[in-house]
Short mmCIF file of C-alpha atoms in Angstrom, two decimals:
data_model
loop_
_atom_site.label_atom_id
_atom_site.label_comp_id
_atom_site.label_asym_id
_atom_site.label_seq_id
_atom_site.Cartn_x
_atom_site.Cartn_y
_atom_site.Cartn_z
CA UNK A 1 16.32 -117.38 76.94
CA UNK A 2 15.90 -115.84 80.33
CA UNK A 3 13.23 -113.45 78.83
CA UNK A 4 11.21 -116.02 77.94
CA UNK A 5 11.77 -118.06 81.45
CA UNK A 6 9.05 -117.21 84.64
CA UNK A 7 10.60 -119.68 87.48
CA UNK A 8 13.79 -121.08 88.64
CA UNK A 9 14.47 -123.30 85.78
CA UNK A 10 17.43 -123.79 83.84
CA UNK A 11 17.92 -122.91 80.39
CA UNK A 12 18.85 -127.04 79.46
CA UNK A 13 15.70 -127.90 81.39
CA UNK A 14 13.20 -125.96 80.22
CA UNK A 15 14.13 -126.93 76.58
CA UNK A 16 14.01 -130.38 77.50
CA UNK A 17 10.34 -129.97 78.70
CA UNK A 18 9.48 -128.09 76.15
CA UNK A 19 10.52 -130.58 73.70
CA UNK A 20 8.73 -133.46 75.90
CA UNK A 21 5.89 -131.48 75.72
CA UNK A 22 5.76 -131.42 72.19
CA UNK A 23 6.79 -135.03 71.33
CA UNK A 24 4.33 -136.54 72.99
CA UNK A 25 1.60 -135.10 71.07
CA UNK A 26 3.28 -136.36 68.13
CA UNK A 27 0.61 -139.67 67.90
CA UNK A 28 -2.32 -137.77 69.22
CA UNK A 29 -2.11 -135.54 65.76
CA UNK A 30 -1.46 -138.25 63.50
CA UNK A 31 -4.95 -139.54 64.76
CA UNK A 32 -6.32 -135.98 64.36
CA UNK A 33 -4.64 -134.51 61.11
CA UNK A 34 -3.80 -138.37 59.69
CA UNK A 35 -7.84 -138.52 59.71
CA UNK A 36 -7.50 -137.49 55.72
CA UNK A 37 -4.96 -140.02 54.74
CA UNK A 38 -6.59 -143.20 56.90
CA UNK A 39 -10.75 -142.15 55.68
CA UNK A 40 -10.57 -143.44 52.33
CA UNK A 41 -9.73 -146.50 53.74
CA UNK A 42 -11.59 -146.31 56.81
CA UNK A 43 -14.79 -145.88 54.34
CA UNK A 44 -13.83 -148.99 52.35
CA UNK A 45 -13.91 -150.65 55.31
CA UNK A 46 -17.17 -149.57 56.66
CA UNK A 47 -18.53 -150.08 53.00
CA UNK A 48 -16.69 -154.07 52.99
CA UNK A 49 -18.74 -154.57 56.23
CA UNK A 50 -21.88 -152.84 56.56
CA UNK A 51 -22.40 -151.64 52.71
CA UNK A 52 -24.40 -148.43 53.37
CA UNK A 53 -21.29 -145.75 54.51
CA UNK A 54 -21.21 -142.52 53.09
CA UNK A 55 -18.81 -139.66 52.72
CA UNK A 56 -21.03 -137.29 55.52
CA UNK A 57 -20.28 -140.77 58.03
CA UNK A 58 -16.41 -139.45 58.14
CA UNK A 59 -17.57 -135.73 59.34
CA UNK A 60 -19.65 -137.51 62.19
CA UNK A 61 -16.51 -139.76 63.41
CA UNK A 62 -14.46 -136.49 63.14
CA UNK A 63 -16.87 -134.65 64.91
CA UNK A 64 -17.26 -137.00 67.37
CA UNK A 65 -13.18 -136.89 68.17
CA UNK A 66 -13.45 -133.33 68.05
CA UNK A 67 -16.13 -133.30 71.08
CA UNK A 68 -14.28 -136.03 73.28
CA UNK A 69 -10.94 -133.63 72.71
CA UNK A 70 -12.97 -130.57 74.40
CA UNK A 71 -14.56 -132.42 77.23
CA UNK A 72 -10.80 -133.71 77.95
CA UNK A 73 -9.24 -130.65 78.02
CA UNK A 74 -12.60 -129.20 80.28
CA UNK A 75 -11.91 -132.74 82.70
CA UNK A 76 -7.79 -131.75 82.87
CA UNK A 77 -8.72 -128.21 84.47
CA UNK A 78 -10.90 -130.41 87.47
CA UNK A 79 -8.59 -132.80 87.72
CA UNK A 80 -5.48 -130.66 88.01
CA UNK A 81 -7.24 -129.12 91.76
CA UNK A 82 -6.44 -132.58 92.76
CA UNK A 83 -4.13 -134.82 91.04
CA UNK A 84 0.08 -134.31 89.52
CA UNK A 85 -0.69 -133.55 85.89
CA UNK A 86 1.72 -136.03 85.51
CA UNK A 87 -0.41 -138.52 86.33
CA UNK A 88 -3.15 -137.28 84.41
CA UNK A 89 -0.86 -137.42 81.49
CA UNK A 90 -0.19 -140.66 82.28
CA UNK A 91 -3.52 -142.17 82.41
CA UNK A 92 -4.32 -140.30 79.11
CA UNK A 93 -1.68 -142.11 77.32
CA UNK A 94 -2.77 -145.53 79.04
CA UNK A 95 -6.31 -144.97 77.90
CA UNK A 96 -5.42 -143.85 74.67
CA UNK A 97 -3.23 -146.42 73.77
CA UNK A 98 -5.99 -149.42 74.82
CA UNK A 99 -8.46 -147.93 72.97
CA UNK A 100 -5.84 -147.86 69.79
CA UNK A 101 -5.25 -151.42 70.29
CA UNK A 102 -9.50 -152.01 70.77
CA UNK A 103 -9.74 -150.38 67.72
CA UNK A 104 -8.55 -153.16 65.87
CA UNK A 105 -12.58 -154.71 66.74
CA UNK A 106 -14.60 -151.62 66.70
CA UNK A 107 -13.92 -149.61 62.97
CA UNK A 108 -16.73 -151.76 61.39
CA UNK A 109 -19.40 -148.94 61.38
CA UNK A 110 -19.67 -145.86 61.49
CA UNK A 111 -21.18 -145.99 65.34
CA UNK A 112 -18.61 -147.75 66.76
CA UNK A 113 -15.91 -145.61 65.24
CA UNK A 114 -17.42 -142.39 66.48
CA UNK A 115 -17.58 -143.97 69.69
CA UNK A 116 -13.97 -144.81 69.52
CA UNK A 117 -12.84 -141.76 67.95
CA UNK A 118 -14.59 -139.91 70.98
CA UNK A 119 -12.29 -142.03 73.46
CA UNK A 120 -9.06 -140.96 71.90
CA UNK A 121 -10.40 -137.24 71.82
CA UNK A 122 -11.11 -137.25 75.01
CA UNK A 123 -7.84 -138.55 76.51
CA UNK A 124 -6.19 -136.79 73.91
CA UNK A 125 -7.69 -133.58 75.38
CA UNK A 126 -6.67 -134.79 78.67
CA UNK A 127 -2.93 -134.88 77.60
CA UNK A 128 -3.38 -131.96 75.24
CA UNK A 129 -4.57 -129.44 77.94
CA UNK A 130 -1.77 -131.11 80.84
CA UNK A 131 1.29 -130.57 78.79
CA UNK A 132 0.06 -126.98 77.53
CA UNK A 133 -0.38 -126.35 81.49
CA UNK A 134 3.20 -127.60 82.31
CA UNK A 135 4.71 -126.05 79.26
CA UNK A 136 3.16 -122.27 79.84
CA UNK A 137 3.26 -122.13 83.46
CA UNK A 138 7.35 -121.66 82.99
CA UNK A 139 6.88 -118.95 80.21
CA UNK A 140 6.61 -115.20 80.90
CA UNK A 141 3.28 -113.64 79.32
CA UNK A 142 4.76 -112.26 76.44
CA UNK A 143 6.18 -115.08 74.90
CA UNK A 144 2.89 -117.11 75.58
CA UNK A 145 1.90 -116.92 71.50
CA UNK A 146 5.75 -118.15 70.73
CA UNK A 147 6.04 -121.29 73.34
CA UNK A 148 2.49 -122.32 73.09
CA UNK A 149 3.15 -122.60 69.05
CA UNK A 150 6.56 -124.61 69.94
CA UNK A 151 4.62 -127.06 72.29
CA UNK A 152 1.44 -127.72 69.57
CA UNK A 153 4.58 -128.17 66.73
CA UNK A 154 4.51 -132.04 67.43
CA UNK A 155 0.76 -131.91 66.87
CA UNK A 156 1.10 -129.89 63.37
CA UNK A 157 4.68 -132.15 62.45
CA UNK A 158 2.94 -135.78 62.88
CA UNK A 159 1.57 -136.56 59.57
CA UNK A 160 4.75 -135.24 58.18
CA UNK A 161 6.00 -138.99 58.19
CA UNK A 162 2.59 -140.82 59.49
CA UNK A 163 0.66 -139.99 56.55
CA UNK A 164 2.65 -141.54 53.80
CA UNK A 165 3.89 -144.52 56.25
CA UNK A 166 0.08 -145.65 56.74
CA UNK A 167 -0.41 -145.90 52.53
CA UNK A 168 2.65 -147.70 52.49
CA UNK A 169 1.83 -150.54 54.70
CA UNK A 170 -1.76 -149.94 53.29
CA UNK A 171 -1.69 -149.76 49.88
CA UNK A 172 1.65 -150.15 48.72
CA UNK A 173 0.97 -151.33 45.46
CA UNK A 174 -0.87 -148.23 45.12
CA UNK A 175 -4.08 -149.54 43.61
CA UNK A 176 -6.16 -147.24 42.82
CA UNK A 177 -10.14 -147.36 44.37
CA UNK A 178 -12.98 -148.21 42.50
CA UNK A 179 -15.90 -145.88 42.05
CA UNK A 180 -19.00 -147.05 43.77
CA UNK A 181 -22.23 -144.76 44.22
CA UNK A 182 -20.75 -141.61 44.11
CA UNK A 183 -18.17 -142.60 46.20
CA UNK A 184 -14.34 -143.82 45.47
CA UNK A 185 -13.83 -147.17 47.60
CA UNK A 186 -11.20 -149.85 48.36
CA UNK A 187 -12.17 -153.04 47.62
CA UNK A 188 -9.30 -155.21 47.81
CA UNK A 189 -9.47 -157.71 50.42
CA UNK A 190 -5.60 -157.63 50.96
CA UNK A 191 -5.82 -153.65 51.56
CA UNK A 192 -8.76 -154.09 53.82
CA UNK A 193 -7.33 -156.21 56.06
CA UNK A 194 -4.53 -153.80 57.08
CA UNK A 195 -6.77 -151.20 58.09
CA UNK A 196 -7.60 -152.87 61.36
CA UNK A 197 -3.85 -154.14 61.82
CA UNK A 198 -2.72 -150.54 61.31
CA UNK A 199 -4.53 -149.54 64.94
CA UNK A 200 -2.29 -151.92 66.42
CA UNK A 201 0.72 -151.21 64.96
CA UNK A 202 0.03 -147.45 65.83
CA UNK A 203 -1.04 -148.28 69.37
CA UNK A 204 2.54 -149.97 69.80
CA UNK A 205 4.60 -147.25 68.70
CA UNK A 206 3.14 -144.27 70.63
CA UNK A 207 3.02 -146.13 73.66
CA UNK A 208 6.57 -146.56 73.49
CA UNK A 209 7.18 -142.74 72.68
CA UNK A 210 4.78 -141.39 75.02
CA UNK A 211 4.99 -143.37 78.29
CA UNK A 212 8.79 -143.17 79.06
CA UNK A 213 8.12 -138.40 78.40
CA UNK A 214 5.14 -138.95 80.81
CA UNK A 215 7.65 -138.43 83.54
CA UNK A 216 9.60 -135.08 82.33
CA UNK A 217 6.02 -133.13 82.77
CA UNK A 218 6.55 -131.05 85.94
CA UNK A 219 4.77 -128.06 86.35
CA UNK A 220 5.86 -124.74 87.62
CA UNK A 221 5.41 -125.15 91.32
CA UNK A 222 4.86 -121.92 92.05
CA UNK A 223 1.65 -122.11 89.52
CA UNK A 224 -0.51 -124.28 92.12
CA UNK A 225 -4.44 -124.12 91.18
CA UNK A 226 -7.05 -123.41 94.24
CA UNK A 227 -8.40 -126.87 95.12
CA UNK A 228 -11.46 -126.13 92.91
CA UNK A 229 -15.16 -127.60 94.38
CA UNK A 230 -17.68 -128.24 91.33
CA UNK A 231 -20.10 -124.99 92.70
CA UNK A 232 -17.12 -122.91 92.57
CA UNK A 233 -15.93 -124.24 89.08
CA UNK A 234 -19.67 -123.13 87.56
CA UNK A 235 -19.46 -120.24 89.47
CA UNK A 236 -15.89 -119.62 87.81
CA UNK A 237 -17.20 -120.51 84.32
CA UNK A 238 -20.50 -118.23 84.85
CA UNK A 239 -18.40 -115.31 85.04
CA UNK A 240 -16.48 -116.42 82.59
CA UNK A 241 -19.11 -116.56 79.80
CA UNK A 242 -20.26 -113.61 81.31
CA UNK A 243 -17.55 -111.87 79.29
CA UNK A 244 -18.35 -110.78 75.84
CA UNK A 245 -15.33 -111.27 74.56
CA UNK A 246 -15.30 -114.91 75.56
CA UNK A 247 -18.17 -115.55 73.36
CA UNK A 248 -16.12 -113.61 70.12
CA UNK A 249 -13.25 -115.79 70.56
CA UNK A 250 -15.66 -118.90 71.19
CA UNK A 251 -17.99 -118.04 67.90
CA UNK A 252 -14.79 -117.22 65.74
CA UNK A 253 -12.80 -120.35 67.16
CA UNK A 254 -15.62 -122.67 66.32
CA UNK A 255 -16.26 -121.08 63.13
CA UNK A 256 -12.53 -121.66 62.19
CA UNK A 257 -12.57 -125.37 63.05
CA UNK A 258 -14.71 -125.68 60.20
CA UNK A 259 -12.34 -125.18 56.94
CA UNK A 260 -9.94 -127.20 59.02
CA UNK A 261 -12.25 -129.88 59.69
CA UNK A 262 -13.52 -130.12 55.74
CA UNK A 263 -9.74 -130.13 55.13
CA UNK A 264 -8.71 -133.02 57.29
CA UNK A 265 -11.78 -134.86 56.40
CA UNK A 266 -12.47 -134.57 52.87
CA UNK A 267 -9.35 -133.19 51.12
CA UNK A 268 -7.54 -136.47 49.87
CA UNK A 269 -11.24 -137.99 48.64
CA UNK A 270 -11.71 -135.18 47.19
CA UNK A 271 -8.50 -135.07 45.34
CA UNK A 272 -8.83 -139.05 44.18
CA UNK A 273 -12.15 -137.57 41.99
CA UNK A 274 -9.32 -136.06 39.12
CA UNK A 275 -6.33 -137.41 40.83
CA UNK A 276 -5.50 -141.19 40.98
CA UNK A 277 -2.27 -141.88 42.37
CA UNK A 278 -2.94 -142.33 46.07
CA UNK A 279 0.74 -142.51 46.96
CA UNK A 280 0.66 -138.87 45.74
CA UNK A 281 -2.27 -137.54 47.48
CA UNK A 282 -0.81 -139.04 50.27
CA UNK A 283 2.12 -137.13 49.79
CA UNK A 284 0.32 -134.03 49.82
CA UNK A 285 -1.50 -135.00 52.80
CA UNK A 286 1.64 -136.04 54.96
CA UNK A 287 3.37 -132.33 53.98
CA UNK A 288 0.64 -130.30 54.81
CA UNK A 289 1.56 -131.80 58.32
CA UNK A 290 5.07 -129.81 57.73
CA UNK A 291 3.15 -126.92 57.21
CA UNK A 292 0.71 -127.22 59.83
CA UNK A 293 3.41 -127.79 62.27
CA UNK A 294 5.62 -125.13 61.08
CA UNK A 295 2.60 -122.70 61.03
CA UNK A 296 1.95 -122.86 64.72
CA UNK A 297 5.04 -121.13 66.10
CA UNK A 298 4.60 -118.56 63.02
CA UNK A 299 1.55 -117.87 63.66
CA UNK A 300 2.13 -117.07 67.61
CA UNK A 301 4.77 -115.04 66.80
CA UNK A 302 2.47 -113.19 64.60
CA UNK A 303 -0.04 -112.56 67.56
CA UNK A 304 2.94 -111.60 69.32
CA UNK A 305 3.37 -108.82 66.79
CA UNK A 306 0.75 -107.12 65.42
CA UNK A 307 -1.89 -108.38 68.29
CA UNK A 308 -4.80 -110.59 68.95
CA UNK A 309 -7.99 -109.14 66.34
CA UNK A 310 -4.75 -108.30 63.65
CA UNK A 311 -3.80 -111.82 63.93
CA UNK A 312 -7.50 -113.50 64.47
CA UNK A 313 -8.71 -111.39 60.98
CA UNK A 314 -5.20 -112.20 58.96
CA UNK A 315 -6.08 -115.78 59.66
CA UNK A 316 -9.48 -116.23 58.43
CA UNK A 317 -9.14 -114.51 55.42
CA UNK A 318 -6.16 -116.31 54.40
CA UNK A 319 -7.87 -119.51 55.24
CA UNK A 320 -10.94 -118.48 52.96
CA UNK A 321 -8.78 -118.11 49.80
CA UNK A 322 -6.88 -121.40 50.93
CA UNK A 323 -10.14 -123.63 50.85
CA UNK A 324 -11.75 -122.16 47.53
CA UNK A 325 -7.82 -122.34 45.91
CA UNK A 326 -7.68 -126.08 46.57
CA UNK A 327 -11.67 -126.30 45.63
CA UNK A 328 -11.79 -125.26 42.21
CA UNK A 329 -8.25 -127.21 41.53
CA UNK A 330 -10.74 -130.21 39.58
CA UNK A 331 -11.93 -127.49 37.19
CA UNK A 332 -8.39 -126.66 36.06
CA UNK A 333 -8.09 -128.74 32.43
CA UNK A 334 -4.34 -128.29 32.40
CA UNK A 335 -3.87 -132.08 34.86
CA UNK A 336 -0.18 -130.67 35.66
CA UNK A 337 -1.48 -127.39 37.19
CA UNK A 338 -4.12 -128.84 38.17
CA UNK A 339 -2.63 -130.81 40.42
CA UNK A 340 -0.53 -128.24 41.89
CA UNK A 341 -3.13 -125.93 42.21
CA UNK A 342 -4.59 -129.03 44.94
CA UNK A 343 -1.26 -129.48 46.39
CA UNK A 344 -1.12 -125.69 47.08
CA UNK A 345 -4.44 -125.19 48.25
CA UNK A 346 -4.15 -128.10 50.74
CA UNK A 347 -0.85 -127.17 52.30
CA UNK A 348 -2.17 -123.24 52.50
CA UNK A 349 -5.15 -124.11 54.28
CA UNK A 350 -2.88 -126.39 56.94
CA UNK A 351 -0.81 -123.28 57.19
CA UNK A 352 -3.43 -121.51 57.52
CA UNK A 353 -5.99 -123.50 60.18
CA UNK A 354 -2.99 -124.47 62.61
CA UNK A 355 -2.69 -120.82 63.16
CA UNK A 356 -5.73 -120.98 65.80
CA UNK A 357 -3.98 -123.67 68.03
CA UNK A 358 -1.54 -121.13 68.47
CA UNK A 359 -3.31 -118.12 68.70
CA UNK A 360 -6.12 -119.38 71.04
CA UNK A 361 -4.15 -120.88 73.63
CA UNK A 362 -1.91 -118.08 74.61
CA UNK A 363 -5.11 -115.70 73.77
CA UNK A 364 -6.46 -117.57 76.56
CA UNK A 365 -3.93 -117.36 79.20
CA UNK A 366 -3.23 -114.12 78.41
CA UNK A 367 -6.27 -112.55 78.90
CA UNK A 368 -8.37 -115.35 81.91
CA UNK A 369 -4.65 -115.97 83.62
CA UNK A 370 -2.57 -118.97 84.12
CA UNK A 371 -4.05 -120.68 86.86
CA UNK A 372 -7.82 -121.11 84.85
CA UNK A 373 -6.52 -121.78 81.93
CA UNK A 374 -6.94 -125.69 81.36
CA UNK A 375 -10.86 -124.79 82.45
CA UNK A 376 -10.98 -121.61 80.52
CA UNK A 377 -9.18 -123.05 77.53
CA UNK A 378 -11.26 -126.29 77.74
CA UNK A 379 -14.48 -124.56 77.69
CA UNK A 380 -13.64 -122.08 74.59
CA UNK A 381 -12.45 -125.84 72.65
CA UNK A 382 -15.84 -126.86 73.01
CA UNK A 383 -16.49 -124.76 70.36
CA UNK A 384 -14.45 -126.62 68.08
CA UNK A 385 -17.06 -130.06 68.66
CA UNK A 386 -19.34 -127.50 67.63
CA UNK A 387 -17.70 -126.17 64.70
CA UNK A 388 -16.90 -130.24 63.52
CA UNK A 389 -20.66 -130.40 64.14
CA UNK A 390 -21.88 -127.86 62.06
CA UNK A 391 -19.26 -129.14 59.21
CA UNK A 392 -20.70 -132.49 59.35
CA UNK A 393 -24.20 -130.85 59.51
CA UNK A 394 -23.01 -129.04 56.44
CA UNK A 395 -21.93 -132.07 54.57
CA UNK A 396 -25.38 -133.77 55.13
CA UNK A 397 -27.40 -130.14 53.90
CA UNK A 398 -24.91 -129.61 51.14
CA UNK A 399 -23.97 -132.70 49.63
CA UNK A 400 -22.16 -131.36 46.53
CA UNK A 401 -18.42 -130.03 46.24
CA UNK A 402 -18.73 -126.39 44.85
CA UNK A 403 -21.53 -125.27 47.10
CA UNK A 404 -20.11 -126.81 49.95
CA UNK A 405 -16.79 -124.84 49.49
CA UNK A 406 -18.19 -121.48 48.78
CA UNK A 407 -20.42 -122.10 52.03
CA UNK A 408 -17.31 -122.84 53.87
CA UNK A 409 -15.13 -119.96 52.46
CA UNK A 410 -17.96 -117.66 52.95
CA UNK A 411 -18.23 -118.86 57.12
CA UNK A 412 -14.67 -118.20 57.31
CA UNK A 413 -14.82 -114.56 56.46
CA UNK A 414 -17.80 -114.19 58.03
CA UNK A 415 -15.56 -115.35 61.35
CA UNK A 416 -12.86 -112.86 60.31
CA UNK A 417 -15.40 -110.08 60.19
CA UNK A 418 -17.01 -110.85 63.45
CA UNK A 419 -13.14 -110.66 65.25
CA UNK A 420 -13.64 -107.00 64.23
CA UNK A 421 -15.98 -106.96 67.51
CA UNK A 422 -12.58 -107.85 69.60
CA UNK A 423 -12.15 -104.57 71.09
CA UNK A 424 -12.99 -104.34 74.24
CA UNK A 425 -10.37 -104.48 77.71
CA UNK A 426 -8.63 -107.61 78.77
CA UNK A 427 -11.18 -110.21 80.58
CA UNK A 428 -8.45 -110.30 83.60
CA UNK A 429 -10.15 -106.69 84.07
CA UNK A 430 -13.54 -107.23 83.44
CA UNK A 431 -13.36 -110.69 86.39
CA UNK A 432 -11.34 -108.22 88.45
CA UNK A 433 -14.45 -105.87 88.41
CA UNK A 434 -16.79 -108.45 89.40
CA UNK A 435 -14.33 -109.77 91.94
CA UNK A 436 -14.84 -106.50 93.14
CA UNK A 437 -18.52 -106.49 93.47
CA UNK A 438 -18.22 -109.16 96.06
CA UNK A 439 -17.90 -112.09 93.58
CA UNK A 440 -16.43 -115.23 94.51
CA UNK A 441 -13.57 -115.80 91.76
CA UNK A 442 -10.25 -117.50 91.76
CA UNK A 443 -7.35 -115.25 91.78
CA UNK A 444 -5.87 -114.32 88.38
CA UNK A 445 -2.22 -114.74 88.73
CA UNK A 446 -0.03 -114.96 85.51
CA UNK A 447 -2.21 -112.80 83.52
CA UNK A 448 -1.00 -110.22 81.80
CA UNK A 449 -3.12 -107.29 81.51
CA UNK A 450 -2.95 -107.37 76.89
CA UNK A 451 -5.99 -105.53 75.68
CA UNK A 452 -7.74 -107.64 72.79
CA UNK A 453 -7.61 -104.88 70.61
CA UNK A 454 -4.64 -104.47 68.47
CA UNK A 455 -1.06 -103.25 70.01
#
């Protein structure tokens, strides 16, 4: 354990924050990766109310939570120069939590809920970026991929068990939907009426897990960030872009989030077109959490191995084969194999996707150092608001299934292809050349001097 430890911190204590890290982003990914159990019902409720849903609205609301997330985790890195991070945290969790309860008034259309959905990514990217800044800031750079898997697990792990609890208060009786314009809907009143209750209930019982872990976030002290003016923070983030590697990692990260995002979206309405038991799908959709949470730390320890492109290019073509296995799962006229083939593809392409949140992050610190990294970090996840925009995009442009997944399965080997650029020095180096050249930059402390290309 002491290998892994940068700061006077005991063994007991750095575990323990670890762990608090982790758990309290437990209810920030049930809203994120419970998105595929709650949108069938979310677009029977939309459909009970304003009658002209469709199945593109849900890749706009997900979008939507996917651009609030980035601009959090951008707002956590300006923040920080001023503010405890445990306060930040703090006021993330407040925020998030009223806007859960609010919720219960604002899911009737598809404009309100991507303006909701945008609040809880945005102070979900507030919390998201503060406890990956407390967490790392007490690792050593080698063990970056490892920890930074450990403190996304909760994440990955919440749909485990919040998946199949929200169809059971939901739909117990599991009725099945009816099909209405191309679309597979809800229409009992009794399961309708839950879906705004369900907000509340949820709102409840993460404010009562996350508030009291607020106060274990405490942040390596010897990791204190230059009090940061706006100028200098474009000034930072012009040199920053500057880097050409910034913009691989950004165009491959973005272009990742897009299997994920058809997968979190789309997955369990896509499954209810040859499979009708939703308890089942449900299932499916609450274990691919297991696997998405149990990827993470797997996945870092891969980068660990083999190295960053190695890692980045295993990924996405793994991911490709995921998507297109779970894909052509309807076409399968055996139901029984069928049926597998879905439950297979799904949890493959969870084990699969998750692998960037652990892979990124410590990509990230390693290479731009420690002491940028909520700004650097929050900057590269804009590109996932992009990629959930260009999968919504997609959804509208290429309305039917098969076409849709070859275009997705396609993009994601595309992305691994393009990683094949990664192989130029560390960007620690390249900012300590223009630092050189009489360039105003912050100092890079905590990064370790890993080349991108393979080890």
């Amino acid at each position: 354990m002491e290998s892994v430890i940068d700061g006077g911190i005991s063994k007991s204590r750095f575990v323990v924050t670890i762990i608090a890290c982790s758990v309290i982003l437990v209810p920030g990914g049930g809203v994120c990766y419970g998105f595929s159990a709650i949108s069938p019902y979310l677009l029977s409720y939309n459909y009970h109310h304003s009658n002209n849903t469709s199945l593109s609205s849900l890749g706009w609301i997900y979008a939507n939570y996917m651009i609030g997330h980035a601009f959090g985790m951008i707002a956590t890195g300006l923040l920080e120069q001023r503010l405890p991070l445990r306060l930040i945290a703090t006021v993330a969790i407040i925020t998030f939590n009223v806007t859960l309860f609010l919720a219960y008034w604002l899911i009737y259309s598809t404009v309100t809920l991507c303006g909701t959905y945008f609040v809880l990514g945005f102070t979900l990217g507030l919390l998201y970026s503060a406890v990956q800044v407390v967490g790392l800031s007490w690792v050593k750079p080698d063990h970056y991929g490892k920890i930074s898997g450990a403190i996304t697990f909760g994440y990955g792990i919440a749909s485990v068990f919040i998946s199949p609890l929200q169809t059971l208060y939901v739909n117990p009786g599991n009725v099945a939907p009816d099909h209405v314009n191309e679309m597979y809907v809800f229409r009992d009143t009794v399961i309708l009426r839950k879906v705004a209750y369900l907000y509340v209930i949820y709102g409840i019982l993460s404010t009562c897990l996350q508030l009291p872990l607020s106060f274990l976030l405490i942040k390596n002290p010897t990791h204190i960030p230059r009090n940061l003016t706006f100028s200098t923070f474009l000034g930072r983030l012009r040199d920053i872009v500057a880097t050409w590697q910034f913009w691989v990692l950004y165009v491959v990260f973005g272009l990742n989030k897009i299997p994920l995002a058809y997968t979190a979206a789309y997955s369990k309405l896509y499954g209810e077109l040859f499979i009708h038991s939703d308890i089942f799908l449900s299932v499916v959709m609450g274990m691919a959490g297991l696997f998405n949470a149990l990827g993470r730390p797997t996945w870092g320890w891969v980068k660990d191995r083999i190295g960053i492109r190695n890692s980045i290019i295993m990924l996405c073509f793994a991911t490709s084969l995921a998507i297109v296995t779970w894909f052509v799962s309807r076409y399968v006229p055996v139901k029984g194999l069928a049926d597998l083939l879905f439950l297979v593809g799904v949890w493959a392409s969870m084990l699969t996707c998750c692998g960037n949140f652990a892979i990124f992050p410590a990509i990230t610190v390693s290479i731009f150092g420690q002491e940028s990294f909520a700004i650097t970090y929050g900057v590269l996840y804009t590109s996932q608001g992009m990629g959930s925009l260009l999968s919504a995009l997609l959804s509208t442009w290429v309305p039917t299934w098969v076409p849709l997944a070859l275009t997705v399965a396609v993009i994601t080997v595309v992305s691994g292809a393009f990683a094949l650029s990664l192989k130029m020095s560390s960007g620690s180096e390249i900012l300590e050349e223009k630092q050189s050249e009489g360039m105003a930059l912050m100092p890079l402390k905590g990064s370790s001097a890993e080349s991108i290309s393979s080890k």
